[in-house]
Amino acid sequence: MSDSASSLSTADDIGSLKASLLTSIGDASTSAALEEIRVSMLGKKGRITDLMKTLGGLPPDQRKTFGAALNVLKTEISAAIDARQKILGAAALQEKLAKESVDVTLSPRPASEGRVHPTSQTIDEIISIFASMGFEVAKGPNIESEYYNFEALNLPSSHPARDMQATFFLPSEGEYKTVLRTQTSPVQIRTMLKQKPPIRIIAPGRTYRCDYDQTHTPMFHQVEGLVIDETTHMGHLKGCVMDFLRAFFGIDDLPVRFRPSYFPFTEPSAEVDIGCSRKGGELKLGNYGDWLEILGCGMVHPNVLKNCGIDPEKYQGFAFGMGIERLAMLKYGIPDLRTFFDADIRWLKHYGFLPLDIPNAALKG
Ligand code: DAH
């Protein structure tokens, strides 16, 4: 028999323990303090629990009376703790309600606090123009397999064009390394693998390359376009790209020129230039006789279709890709790409858009 049990074996002892416990419970001013009392008395190693364990060693008559008294004590203490908990909970709620009350007479904060970032704004504009041409938005992961980023796009590991894209590689095992996607083109592959033609998608998103200067940042955004069906030809590619560029820049007669080029995933391939003027060091878009490169495009290479299980004898189509910040810089006169990612609130106030004042073509009648 333990000392504590023997020292508590009279009704008086239990009575005084109860009195002191009830005082402590009444004094507890936080839920945490209350919980401490509960654990120290009723927990696995608590005082009352310990006393319960000593019952077995008592003579039968004592065990009966002492056991019954302990049970009553336990019930009363539990009930007192619960009651105190309710009071503390109600007080805490009152305090919270008082603190969080809404002052309906307070005037609203000016709507000019935040701005829509020019990249988000430009993505919105691009989506609404292509949506009106029947394109859907597709997505792919930023952390990509070399297979989708290069190999399936007709860029085998031996291909010199892989070196053009200074790639961030991630620690990886297996046949294909893991990379931060260098282009949005892998979304073409992912879309064709899970969707049968006809396909008409655009895929805006982040892309990554180890570059840093006035026109290159390690992270930037591109938008990819892909159209696959049985009849689409180069004339459709030209019309689609031309319509987009004229709508985006809001210049109906913007000259658009297709220049033969090379991309591994298209054949034939073209780079697209738009009309501009650079007179006096100032860049102006329009019919001024000078040209500015704006995007890459072409007819999807038969090997790319084959890699996606699409029969190139039956299906064909076009693809294009362009830099979103580049479009934003030209449209909104932003001179340095790096500033897009500086998170400078003064820059955002200057170049950003008010959320309720966005020129969104999709919202026009
Ligand atoms: N992925 C290319 C790049 O990052 C851009 C591009 C060119 C995408 C031609 C295309 C395309 O889909 O057909 O430079």
mmCIF file of C-alpha atoms and ligand atoms in Angstrom:
data_model
loop_
_atom_site.group_PDB
_atom_site.id
_atom_site.type_symbol
_atom_site.label_atom_id
_atom_site.label_comp_id
_atom_site.label_asym_id
_atom_site.label_seq_id
_atom_site.Cartn_x
_atom_site.Cartn_y
_atom_site.Cartn_z
ATOM 1 C CA MET A 1 0.000 0.000 0.000
ATOM 2 C CA SER A 2 1.506 3.348 -0.909
ATOM 3 C CA ASP A 3 1.870 6.237 1.529
ATOM 4 C CA SER A 4 -0.417 8.444 -0.466
ATOM 5 C CA ALA A 5 -3.170 5.846 -0.364
ATOM 6 C CA SER A 6 -2.810 5.319 3.366
ATOM 7 C CA SER A 7 -2.636 9.044 3.979
ATOM 8 C CA LEU A 8 -5.861 9.449 2.082
ATOM 9 C CA SER A 9 -7.753 6.557 3.475
ATOM 10 C CA THR A 10 -10.152 8.606 5.519
ATOM 11 C CA ALA A 11 -13.174 10.467 4.265
ATOM 12 C CA ASP A 12 -11.686 13.669 5.697
ATOM 13 C CA ASP A 13 -8.517 13.305 3.616
ATOM 14 C CA ILE A 14 -10.504 12.810 0.447
ATOM 15 C CA GLY A 15 -12.676 15.749 1.438
ATOM 16 C CA SER A 16 -9.713 18.101 1.823
ATOM 17 C CA LEU A 17 -8.136 16.923 -1.480
ATOM 18 C CA LYS A 18 -11.463 17.632 -3.144
ATOM 19 C CA ALA A 19 -11.692 21.087 -1.574
ATOM 20 C CA SER A 20 -8.199 22.064 -2.676
ATOM 21 C CA LEU A 21 -8.813 20.707 -6.180
ATOM 22 C CA LEU A 22 -12.081 22.606 -6.530
ATOM 23 C CA THR A 23 -10.274 25.798 -5.499
ATOM 24 C CA SER A 24 -7.532 25.219 -8.118
ATOM 25 C CA ILE A 25 -10.170 24.508 -10.768
ATOM 26 C CA GLY A 26 -12.071 27.660 -9.845
ATOM 27 C CA ASP A 27 -8.818 29.652 -10.029
ATOM 28 C CA ALA A 28 -7.766 28.279 -13.432
ATOM 29 C CA SER A 29 -7.968 31.179 -15.849
ATOM 30 C CA THR A 30 -7.084 29.404 -19.110
ATOM 31 C CA SER A 31 -8.056 26.156 -20.804
ATOM 32 C CA ALA A 32 -4.386 25.136 -20.699
ATOM 33 C CA ALA A 33 -4.202 25.541 -16.904
ATOM 34 C CA LEU A 34 -7.388 23.528 -16.548
ATOM 35 C CA GLU A 35 -6.033 20.788 -18.763
ATOM 36 C CA GLU A 36 -2.912 20.645 -16.602
ATOM 37 C CA ILE A 37 -5.051 19.979 -13.531
ATOM 38 C CA ARG A 38 -7.051 17.328 -15.362
ATOM 39 C CA VAL A 39 -3.918 15.489 -16.503
ATOM 40 C CA SER A 40 -2.214 15.740 -13.090
ATOM 41 C CA MET A 41 -5.284 14.239 -11.376
ATOM 42 C CA LEU A 42 -7.155 12.082 -13.865
ATOM 43 C CA GLY A 43 -4.504 11.394 -16.522
ATOM 44 C CA LYS A 44 -2.734 8.044 -16.923
ATOM 45 C CA LYS A 45 -0.205 8.985 -14.251
ATOM 46 C CA GLY A 46 -2.511 11.353 -12.388
ATOM 47 C CA ARG A 47 -2.912 11.414 -8.608
ATOM 48 C CA ILE A 48 -6.473 10.045 -8.487
ATOM 49 C CA THR A 49 -5.619 7.386 -11.082
ATOM 50 C CA ASP A 50 -2.655 6.324 -8.909
ATOM 51 C CA LEU A 51 -4.896 6.095 -5.874
ATOM 52 C CA MET A 52 -7.333 3.903 -7.851
ATOM 53 C CA LYS A 53 -4.433 1.558 -8.591
ATOM 54 C CA THR A 54 -3.734 1.065 -4.870
ATOM 55 C CA LEU A 55 -7.242 -0.216 -4.168
ATOM 56 C CA GLY A 56 -6.258 -3.807 -4.933
ATOM 57 C CA GLY A 57 -3.857 -3.866 -1.963
ATOM 58 C CA LEU A 58 -6.455 -2.781 0.623
ATOM 59 C CA PRO A 59 -8.465 -5.105 2.898
ATOM 60 C CA PRO A 60 -11.913 -5.763 1.361
ATOM 61 C CA ASP A 61 -13.969 -3.510 3.666
ATOM 62 C CA GLN A 62 -11.601 -0.534 3.250
ATOM 63 C CA ARG A 63 -11.397 -1.174 -0.482
ATOM 64 C CA LYS A 64 -15.177 -0.856 -0.731
ATOM 65 C CA THR A 65 -15.547 2.446 1.115
ATOM 66 C CA PHE A 66 -12.298 4.002 -0.138
ATOM 67 C CA GLY A 67 -13.031 2.872 -3.723
ATOM 68 C CA ALA A 68 -16.545 4.329 -3.617
ATOM 69 C CA ALA A 69 -15.240 7.625 -2.193
ATOM 70 C CA LEU A 70 -12.529 7.817 -4.900
ATOM 71 C CA ASN A 71 -15.109 7.187 -7.632
ATOM 72 C CA VAL A 72 -17.296 9.995 -6.309
ATOM 73 C CA LEU A 73 -14.231 12.274 -6.145
ATOM 74 C CA LYS A 74 -13.301 11.412 -9.706
ATOM 75 C CA THR A 75 -16.811 12.152 -10.999
ATOM 76 C CA GLU A 76 -17.049 15.420 -9.097
ATOM 77 C CA ILE A 77 -13.636 16.644 -10.228
ATOM 78 C CA SER A 78 -14.397 15.741 -13.878
ATOM 79 C CA ALA A 79 -17.710 17.586 -13.671
ATOM 80 C CA ALA A 80 -16.064 20.632 -12.052
ATOM 81 C CA ILE A 81 -13.395 20.734 -14.777
ATOM 82 C CA ASP A 82 -16.043 20.464 -17.523
ATOM 83 C CA ALA A 83 -18.123 23.222 -15.961
ATOM 84 C CA ARG A 84 -15.104 25.515 -15.605
ATOM 85 C CA GLN A 85 -14.114 24.734 -19.203
ATOM 86 C CA LYS A 86 -17.543 25.879 -20.396
ATOM 87 C CA ILE A 87 -17.205 29.162 -18.515
ATOM 88 C CA LEU A 88 -13.694 29.792 -19.873
ATOM 89 C CA GLY A 89 -14.813 28.882 -23.429
ATOM 90 C CA ALA A 90 -17.738 31.293 -23.287
ATOM 91 C CA ALA A 91 -15.486 34.069 -21.960
ATOM 92 C CA ALA A 92 -12.928 33.455 -24.732
ATOM 93 C CA LEU A 93 -15.692 33.597 -27.346
ATOM 94 C CA GLN A 94 -17.018 36.861 -25.920
ATOM 95 C CA GLU A 95 -13.522 38.338 -26.023
ATOM 96 C CA LYS A 96 -13.043 37.201 -29.636
ATOM 97 C CA LEU A 97 -16.410 38.586 -30.709
ATOM 98 C CA ALA A 98 -15.643 41.924 -29.057
ATOM 99 C CA LYS A 99 -12.260 42.120 -30.794
ATOM 100 C CA GLU A 100 -13.465 41.035 -34.216
ATOM 101 C CA SER A 101 -16.539 43.166 -34.430
ATOM 102 C CA VAL A 102 -16.998 44.910 -37.755
ATOM 103 C CA ASP A 103 -17.332 48.642 -37.793
ATOM 104 C CA VAL A 104 -19.854 49.105 -40.596
ATOM 105 C CA THR A 105 -19.361 52.859 -40.502
ATOM 106 C CA LEU A 106 -15.674 52.520 -41.500
ATOM 107 C CA SER A 107 -15.198 53.702 -45.093
ATOM 108 C CA PRO A 108 -13.834 51.066 -47.520
ATOM 109 C CA ARG A 109 -10.135 50.974 -48.322
ATOM 110 C CA PRO A 110 -9.428 52.601 -51.666
ATOM 111 C CA ALA A 111 -9.722 50.107 -54.525
ATOM 112 C CA SER A 112 -6.349 51.235 -55.834
ATOM 113 C CA GLU A 113 -4.413 49.273 -53.178
ATOM 114 C CA GLY A 114 -3.563 46.320 -55.422
ATOM 115 C CA ARG A 115 -2.759 45.881 -59.089
ATOM 116 C CA VAL A 116 -3.001 43.027 -61.583
ATOM 117 C CA HIS A 117 0.528 42.132 -62.718
ATOM 118 C CA PRO A 118 1.171 42.823 -66.427
ATOM 119 C CA THR A 119 2.042 39.130 -66.966
ATOM 120 C CA SER A 120 -1.337 38.021 -65.571
ATOM 121 C CA GLN A 121 -3.060 40.741 -67.534
ATOM 122 C CA THR A 122 -1.360 39.667 -70.773
ATOM 123 C CA ILE A 123 -2.189 35.985 -70.176
ATOM 124 C CA ASP A 124 -5.822 37.027 -69.707
ATOM 125 C CA GLU A 125 -5.847 38.962 -72.943
ATOM 126 C CA ILE A 126 -4.187 36.101 -74.878
ATOM 127 C CA ILE A 127 -6.677 33.576 -73.497
ATOM 128 C CA SER A 128 -9.667 35.707 -74.381
ATOM 129 C CA ILE A 129 -8.523 36.229 -77.971
ATOM 130 C CA PHE A 130 -7.807 32.530 -78.550
ATOM 131 C CA ALA A 131 -10.980 31.509 -76.682
ATOM 132 C CA SER A 132 -12.958 33.510 -79.209
ATOM 133 C CA MET A 133 -11.266 31.394 -81.931
ATOM 134 C CA GLY A 134 -12.381 28.173 -80.200
ATOM 135 C CA PHE A 135 -9.162 27.276 -78.354
ATOM 136 C CA GLU A 136 -9.162 25.628 -74.925
ATOM 137 C CA VAL A 137 -6.534 26.188 -72.242
ATOM 138 C CA ALA A 138 -4.265 23.198 -71.468
ATOM 139 C CA LYS A 139 -1.758 22.812 -68.656
ATOM 140 C CA GLY A 140 1.379 20.818 -67.926
ATOM 141 C CA PRO A 141 3.858 20.540 -65.053
ATOM 142 C CA ASN A 142 6.744 22.983 -64.563
ATOM 143 C CA ILE A 143 8.954 20.119 -63.380
ATOM 144 C CA GLU A 144 9.138 18.055 -66.510
ATOM 145 C CA SER A 145 10.818 14.948 -67.870
ATOM 146 C CA GLU A 146 13.472 15.398 -70.552
ATOM 147 C CA TYR A 147 11.342 13.014 -72.554
ATOM 148 C CA TYR A 148 8.456 15.494 -72.900
ATOM 149 C CA ASN A 149 10.627 18.622 -72.929
ATOM 150 C CA PHE A 150 12.995 17.399 -75.666
ATOM 151 C CA GLU A 151 12.883 13.788 -76.818
ATOM 152 C CA ALA A 152 9.214 13.468 -77.825
ATOM 153 C CA LEU A 153 9.473 16.890 -79.510
ATOM 154 C CA ASN A 154 11.922 15.386 -82.005
ATOM 155 C CA LEU A 155 14.962 16.672 -80.125
ATOM 156 C CA PRO A 156 17.027 13.542 -79.309
ATOM 157 C CA SER A 157 19.854 13.913 -76.774
ATOM 158 C CA SER A 158 22.440 14.172 -79.564
ATOM 159 C CA HIS A 159 20.574 17.108 -81.122
ATOM 160 C CA PRO A 160 22.598 20.361 -81.166
ATOM 161 C CA ALA A 161 19.437 22.468 -80.650
ATOM 162 C CA ARG A 162 19.239 21.172 -77.059
ATOM 163 C CA ASP A 163 22.256 23.332 -76.239
ATOM 164 C CA MET A 164 20.346 26.447 -77.286
ATOM 165 C CA GLN A 165 18.200 26.114 -74.186
ATOM 166 C CA ALA A 166 20.315 26.535 -71.050
ATOM 167 C CA THR A 167 18.467 24.004 -68.949
ATOM 168 C CA PHE A 168 18.037 23.650 -65.194
ATOM 169 C CA PHE A 169 18.451 19.961 -64.433
ATOM 170 C CA LEU A 170 17.152 18.408 -61.226
ATOM 171 C CA PRO A 171 18.720 15.447 -59.433
ATOM 172 C CA SER A 172 17.180 12.469 -61.181
ATOM 173 C CA GLU A 173 17.567 8.773 -61.851
ATOM 174 C CA GLY A 174 16.615 6.654 -64.836
ATOM 175 C CA GLU A 175 16.814 7.051 -68.575
ATOM 176 C CA TYR A 176 15.471 10.626 -68.729
ATOM 177 C CA LYS A 177 16.589 13.466 -66.505
ATOM 178 C CA THR A 178 14.125 15.732 -64.736
ATOM 179 C CA VAL A 179 14.257 19.377 -65.851
ATOM 180 C CA LEU A 180 12.489 22.655 -65.223
ATOM 181 C CA ARG A 181 10.681 22.919 -68.548
ATOM 182 C CA THR A 182 12.571 25.203 -70.940
ATOM 183 C CA GLN A 183 9.491 25.765 -73.111
ATOM 184 C CA THR A 184 5.725 25.201 -73.010
ATOM 185 C CA SER A 185 6.040 22.841 -76.010
ATOM 186 C CA PRO A 186 5.914 19.672 -73.813
ATOM 187 C CA VAL A 187 2.248 20.509 -73.197
ATOM 188 C CA GLN A 188 1.729 19.692 -76.895
ATOM 189 C CA ILE A 189 2.930 16.148 -76.236
ATOM 190 C CA ARG A 190 0.943 15.724 -73.025
ATOM 191 C CA THR A 191 -2.211 16.969 -74.760
ATOM 192 C CA MET A 192 -1.826 14.719 -77.815
ATOM 193 C CA LEU A 193 -1.170 11.683 -75.606
ATOM 194 C CA LYS A 194 -4.406 12.088 -73.703
ATOM 195 C CA GLN A 195 -6.721 13.665 -76.283
ATOM 196 C CA LYS A 196 -7.593 12.497 -79.785
ATOM 197 C CA PRO A 197 -7.861 15.041 -82.638
ATOM 198 C CA PRO A 198 -9.444 17.432 -83.345
ATOM 199 C CA ILE A 199 -7.261 19.389 -80.908
ATOM 200 C CA ARG A 200 -7.220 23.145 -80.503
ATOM 201 C CA ILE A 201 -5.401 24.305 -77.364
ATOM 202 C CA ILE A 202 -3.231 27.046 -75.994
ATOM 203 C CA ALA A 203 -0.970 26.461 -72.991
ATOM 204 C CA PRO A 204 0.237 29.536 -71.118
ATOM 205 C CA GLY A 205 2.671 28.964 -68.269
ATOM 206 C CA ARG A 206 6.075 29.343 -66.647
ATOM 207 C CA THR A 207 9.288 28.298 -68.344
ATOM 208 C CA TYR A 208 12.877 28.254 -67.062
ATOM 209 C CA ARG A 209 16.333 28.807 -68.522
ATOM 210 C CA CYS A 210 19.747 29.666 -67.016
ATOM 211 C CA ASP A 211 19.862 33.165 -68.478
ATOM 212 C CA TYR A 212 19.927 36.652 -66.977
ATOM 213 C CA ASP A 213 20.143 40.001 -68.743
ATOM 214 C CA GLN A 214 17.838 42.792 -69.912
ATOM 215 C CA THR A 215 15.784 40.439 -72.071
ATOM 216 C CA HIS A 216 16.340 37.098 -70.277
ATOM 217 C CA THR A 217 15.376 35.917 -66.789
ATOM 218 C CA PRO A 218 15.702 32.423 -65.280
ATOM 219 C CA MET A 219 11.908 32.194 -65.129
ATOM 220 C CA PHE A 220 9.570 33.685 -67.675
ATOM 221 C CA HIS A 221 6.252 32.792 -69.324
ATOM 222 C CA GLN A 222 5.391 31.386 -72.713
ATOM 223 C CA VAL A 223 2.184 30.475 -74.452
ATOM 224 C CA GLU A 224 2.061 27.454 -76.704
ATOM 225 C CA GLY A 225 -0.583 26.812 -79.342
ATOM 226 C CA LEU A 226 -1.525 23.531 -81.022
ATOM 227 C CA VAL A 227 -4.121 22.670 -83.647
ATOM 228 C CA ILE A 228 -4.455 19.111 -84.963
ATOM 229 C CA ASP A 229 -7.155 17.743 -87.257
ATOM 230 C CA GLU A 230 -7.486 16.216 -90.718
ATOM 231 C CA THR A 231 -7.502 19.346 -92.838
ATOM 232 C CA THR A 232 -5.646 22.209 -91.125
ATOM 233 C CA HIS A 233 -2.872 23.614 -93.327
ATOM 234 C CA MET A 234 -0.306 26.394 -93.365
ATOM 235 C CA GLY A 235 -2.889 28.924 -94.553
ATOM 236 C CA HIS A 236 -4.791 28.375 -91.298
ATOM 237 C CA LEU A 237 -1.585 28.843 -89.302
ATOM 238 C CA LYS A 238 -0.899 32.148 -91.030
ATOM 239 C CA GLY A 239 -4.458 33.408 -90.607
ATOM 240 C CA CYS A 240 -4.631 32.386 -86.952
ATOM 241 C CA VAL A 241 -1.319 33.987 -85.979
ATOM 242 C CA MET A 242 -2.041 37.146 -87.964
ATOM 243 C CA ASP A 243 -5.518 37.562 -86.447
ATOM 244 C CA PHE A 244 -4.121 37.026 -82.973
ATOM 245 C CA LEU A 245 -1.294 39.558 -83.327
ATOM 246 C CA ARG A 246 -3.554 42.240 -84.803
ATOM 247 C CA ALA A 247 -6.180 41.698 -82.077
ATOM 248 C CA PHE A 248 -3.612 41.622 -79.295
ATOM 249 C CA PHE A 249 -1.818 44.812 -80.304
ATOM 250 C CA GLY A 250 -5.052 46.454 -81.403
ATOM 251 C CA ILE A 251 -3.602 47.440 -84.783
ATOM 252 C CA ASP A 252 -5.880 46.273 -87.638
ATOM 253 C CA ASP A 253 -3.291 46.653 -90.396
ATOM 254 C CA LEU A 254 -0.250 45.480 -88.406
ATOM 255 C CA PRO A 255 2.139 43.976 -90.987
ATOM 256 C CA VAL A 256 2.907 40.305 -90.202
ATOM 257 C CA ARG A 257 5.724 38.466 -91.997
ATOM 258 C CA PHE A 258 6.507 34.723 -91.980
ATOM 259 C CA ARG A 259 10.237 34.022 -92.337
ATOM 260 C CA PRO A 260 11.496 30.442 -92.946
ATOM 261 C CA SER A 261 13.257 29.099 -89.874
ATOM 262 C CA TYR A 262 14.024 25.877 -88.060
ATOM 263 C CA PHE A 263 12.446 24.179 -85.056
ATOM 264 C CA PRO A 264 12.883 20.430 -84.512
ATOM 265 C CA PHE A 265 9.183 19.903 -83.781
ATOM 266 C CA THR A 266 7.797 21.620 -86.885
ATOM 267 C CA GLU A 267 8.330 21.214 -90.617
ATOM 268 C CA PRO A 268 8.184 23.636 -92.303
ATOM 269 C CA SER A 269 8.997 26.132 -89.557
ATOM 270 C CA ALA A 270 8.745 29.889 -89.530
ATOM 271 C CA GLU A 271 9.611 32.848 -87.399
ATOM 272 C CA VAL A 272 7.045 35.605 -87.395
ATOM 273 C CA ASP A 273 7.918 39.302 -87.519
ATOM 274 C CA ILE A 274 5.644 42.280 -87.032
ATOM 275 C CA GLY A 275 5.999 45.732 -88.551
ATOM 276 C CA CYS A 276 7.684 48.392 -86.471
ATOM 277 C CA SER A 277 9.784 51.531 -86.453
ATOM 278 C CA ARG A 278 12.930 52.093 -84.389
ATOM 279 C CA LYS A 279 13.486 55.699 -85.503
ATOM 280 C CA GLY A 280 15.061 57.918 -82.871
ATOM 281 C CA GLY A 281 15.618 54.929 -80.586
ATOM 282 C CA GLU A 282 11.884 54.661 -79.947
ATOM 283 C CA LEU A 283 10.097 51.408 -80.791
ATOM 284 C CA LYS A 284 6.697 51.810 -82.447
ATOM 285 C CA LEU A 285 4.543 48.999 -83.854
ATOM 286 C CA GLY A 286 2.811 49.442 -87.206
ATOM 287 C CA ASN A 287 3.414 49.781 -90.915
ATOM 288 C CA TYR A 288 6.748 51.615 -90.802
ATOM 289 C CA GLY A 289 8.946 49.319 -92.926
ATOM 290 C CA ASP A 290 11.081 47.798 -90.150
ATOM 291 C CA TRP A 291 10.547 44.322 -88.615
ATOM 292 C CA LEU A 292 10.584 42.819 -85.139
ATOM 293 C CA GLU A 293 10.650 39.082 -84.391
ATOM 294 C CA ILE A 294 7.730 38.018 -82.211
ATOM 295 C CA LEU A 295 7.124 34.253 -82.287
ATOM 296 C CA GLY A 296 8.007 30.811 -83.659
ATOM 297 C CA CYS A 297 5.638 28.444 -85.415
ATOM 298 C CA GLY A 298 5.241 25.732 -88.016
ATOM 299 C CA MET A 299 3.413 22.628 -89.161
ATOM 300 C CA VAL A 300 3.722 19.872 -86.537
ATOM 301 C CA HIS A 301 6.494 17.437 -87.519
ATOM 302 C CA PRO A 302 5.260 13.921 -88.452
ATOM 303 C CA ASN A 303 7.718 12.429 -85.910
ATOM 304 C CA VAL A 304 6.035 14.407 -83.113
ATOM 305 C CA LEU A 305 2.615 13.086 -84.165
ATOM 306 C CA LYS A 306 4.021 9.531 -84.306
ATOM 307 C CA ASN A 307 5.543 9.905 -80.824
ATOM 308 C CA CYS A 308 2.035 10.634 -79.570
ATOM 309 C CA GLY A 309 0.382 7.735 -81.378
ATOM 310 C CA ILE A 310 -1.276 9.997 -83.968
ATOM 311 C CA ASP A 311 -1.156 8.861 -87.601
ATOM 312 C CA PRO A 312 0.644 11.584 -89.636
ATOM 313 C CA GLU A 313 -0.924 10.198 -92.839
ATOM 314 C CA LYS A 314 -4.345 11.084 -91.480
ATOM 315 C CA TYR A 315 -3.762 14.058 -89.184
ATOM 316 C CA GLN A 316 -1.835 17.283 -89.463
ATOM 317 C CA GLY A 317 -1.781 20.702 -87.885
ATOM 318 C CA PHE A 318 0.242 23.615 -86.634
ATOM 319 C CA ALA A 319 1.929 24.834 -83.480
ATOM 320 C CA PHE A 320 3.284 28.123 -82.246
ATOM 321 C CA GLY A 321 5.053 29.466 -79.204
ATOM 322 C CA MET A 322 5.797 32.939 -77.879
ATOM 323 C CA GLY A 323 7.104 34.761 -74.844
ATOM 324 C CA ILE A 324 4.367 36.387 -72.770
ATOM 325 C CA GLU A 325 6.514 39.071 -71.121
ATOM 326 C CA ARG A 326 7.888 39.984 -74.539
ATOM 327 C CA LEU A 327 4.343 40.608 -75.748
ATOM 328 C CA ALA A 328 3.615 42.634 -72.601
ATOM 329 C CA MET A 329 6.822 44.681 -72.963
ATOM 330 C CA LEU A 330 5.906 45.604 -76.532
ATOM 331 C CA LYS A 331 2.258 46.366 -75.866
ATOM 332 C CA TYR A 332 2.722 48.278 -72.631
ATOM 333 C CA GLY A 333 6.157 49.839 -73.234
ATOM 334 C CA ILE A 334 8.029 48.077 -70.434
ATOM 335 C CA PRO A 335 11.758 48.292 -71.223
ATOM 336 C CA ASP A 336 13.398 45.692 -68.937
ATOM 337 C CA LEU A 337 12.232 42.087 -68.508
ATOM 338 C CA ARG A 338 13.958 41.730 -65.131
ATOM 339 C CA THR A 339 11.640 44.303 -63.559
ATOM 340 C CA PHE A 340 8.679 41.920 -64.036
ATOM 341 C CA PHE A 341 10.080 39.737 -61.271
ATOM 342 C CA ASP A 342 11.560 42.335 -58.902
ATOM 343 C CA ALA A 343 8.350 42.461 -56.823
ATOM 344 C CA ASP A 344 8.716 46.256 -56.590
ATOM 345 C CA ILE A 345 5.352 47.723 -55.577
ATOM 346 C CA ARG A 346 6.185 51.088 -57.229
ATOM 347 C CA TRP A 347 6.733 49.278 -60.546
ATOM 348 C CA LEU A 348 3.468 47.373 -60.110
ATOM 349 C CA LYS A 349 1.595 50.595 -59.319
ATOM 350 C CA HIS A 350 2.979 52.090 -62.517
ATOM 351 C CA TYR A 351 2.580 49.178 -64.949
ATOM 352 C CA GLY A 352 -0.117 47.093 -63.222
ATOM 353 C CA PHE A 353 -3.862 47.089 -63.913
ATOM 354 C CA LEU A 354 -6.778 47.874 -61.657
ATOM 355 C CA PRO A 355 -8.749 44.678 -61.091
ATOM 356 C CA LEU A 356 -12.032 46.305 -62.121
ATOM 357 C CA ASP A 357 -10.603 48.151 -65.084
ATOM 358 C CA ILE A 358 -9.195 45.355 -67.225
ATOM 359 C CA PRO A 359 -9.578 45.657 -70.997
ATOM 360 C CA ASN A 360 -10.713 42.057 -71.415
ATOM 361 C CA ALA A 361 -11.789 41.232 -74.954
ATOM 362 C CA ALA A 362 -13.865 38.292 -73.680
ATOM 363 C CA LEU A 363 -16.089 40.668 -71.746
ATOM 364 C CA LYS A 364 -16.892 42.807 -74.774
ATOM 365 C CA GLY A 365 -20.340 42.209 -76.285
HETATM 366 N N1 DAH B 1 9.375 26.245 -78.024
HETATM 367 C C1 DAH B 1 9.990 27.283 -78.838
HETATM 368 C C2 DAH B 1 10.982 28.078 -78.007
HETATM 369 O O1 DAH B 1 10.873 28.069 -76.806
HETATM 370 C C3 DAH B 1 8.952 28.175 -79.446
HETATM 371 C C4 DAH B 1 8.146 27.509 -80.489
HETATM 372 C C5 DAH B 1 8.526 27.583 -81.813
HETATM 373 C C6 DAH B 1 7.032 26.763 -80.159
HETATM 374 C C7 DAH B 1 7.820 26.936 -82.811
HETATM 375 C C8 DAH B 1 6.286 26.107 -81.146
HETATM 376 C C9 DAH B 1 6.702 26.205 -82.479
HETATM 377 O O2 DAH B 1 5.220 25.384 -80.897
HETATM 378 O O3 DAH B 1 5.986 25.585 -83.441
HETATM 379 O O4 DAH B 1 11.826 28.705 -78.545
#
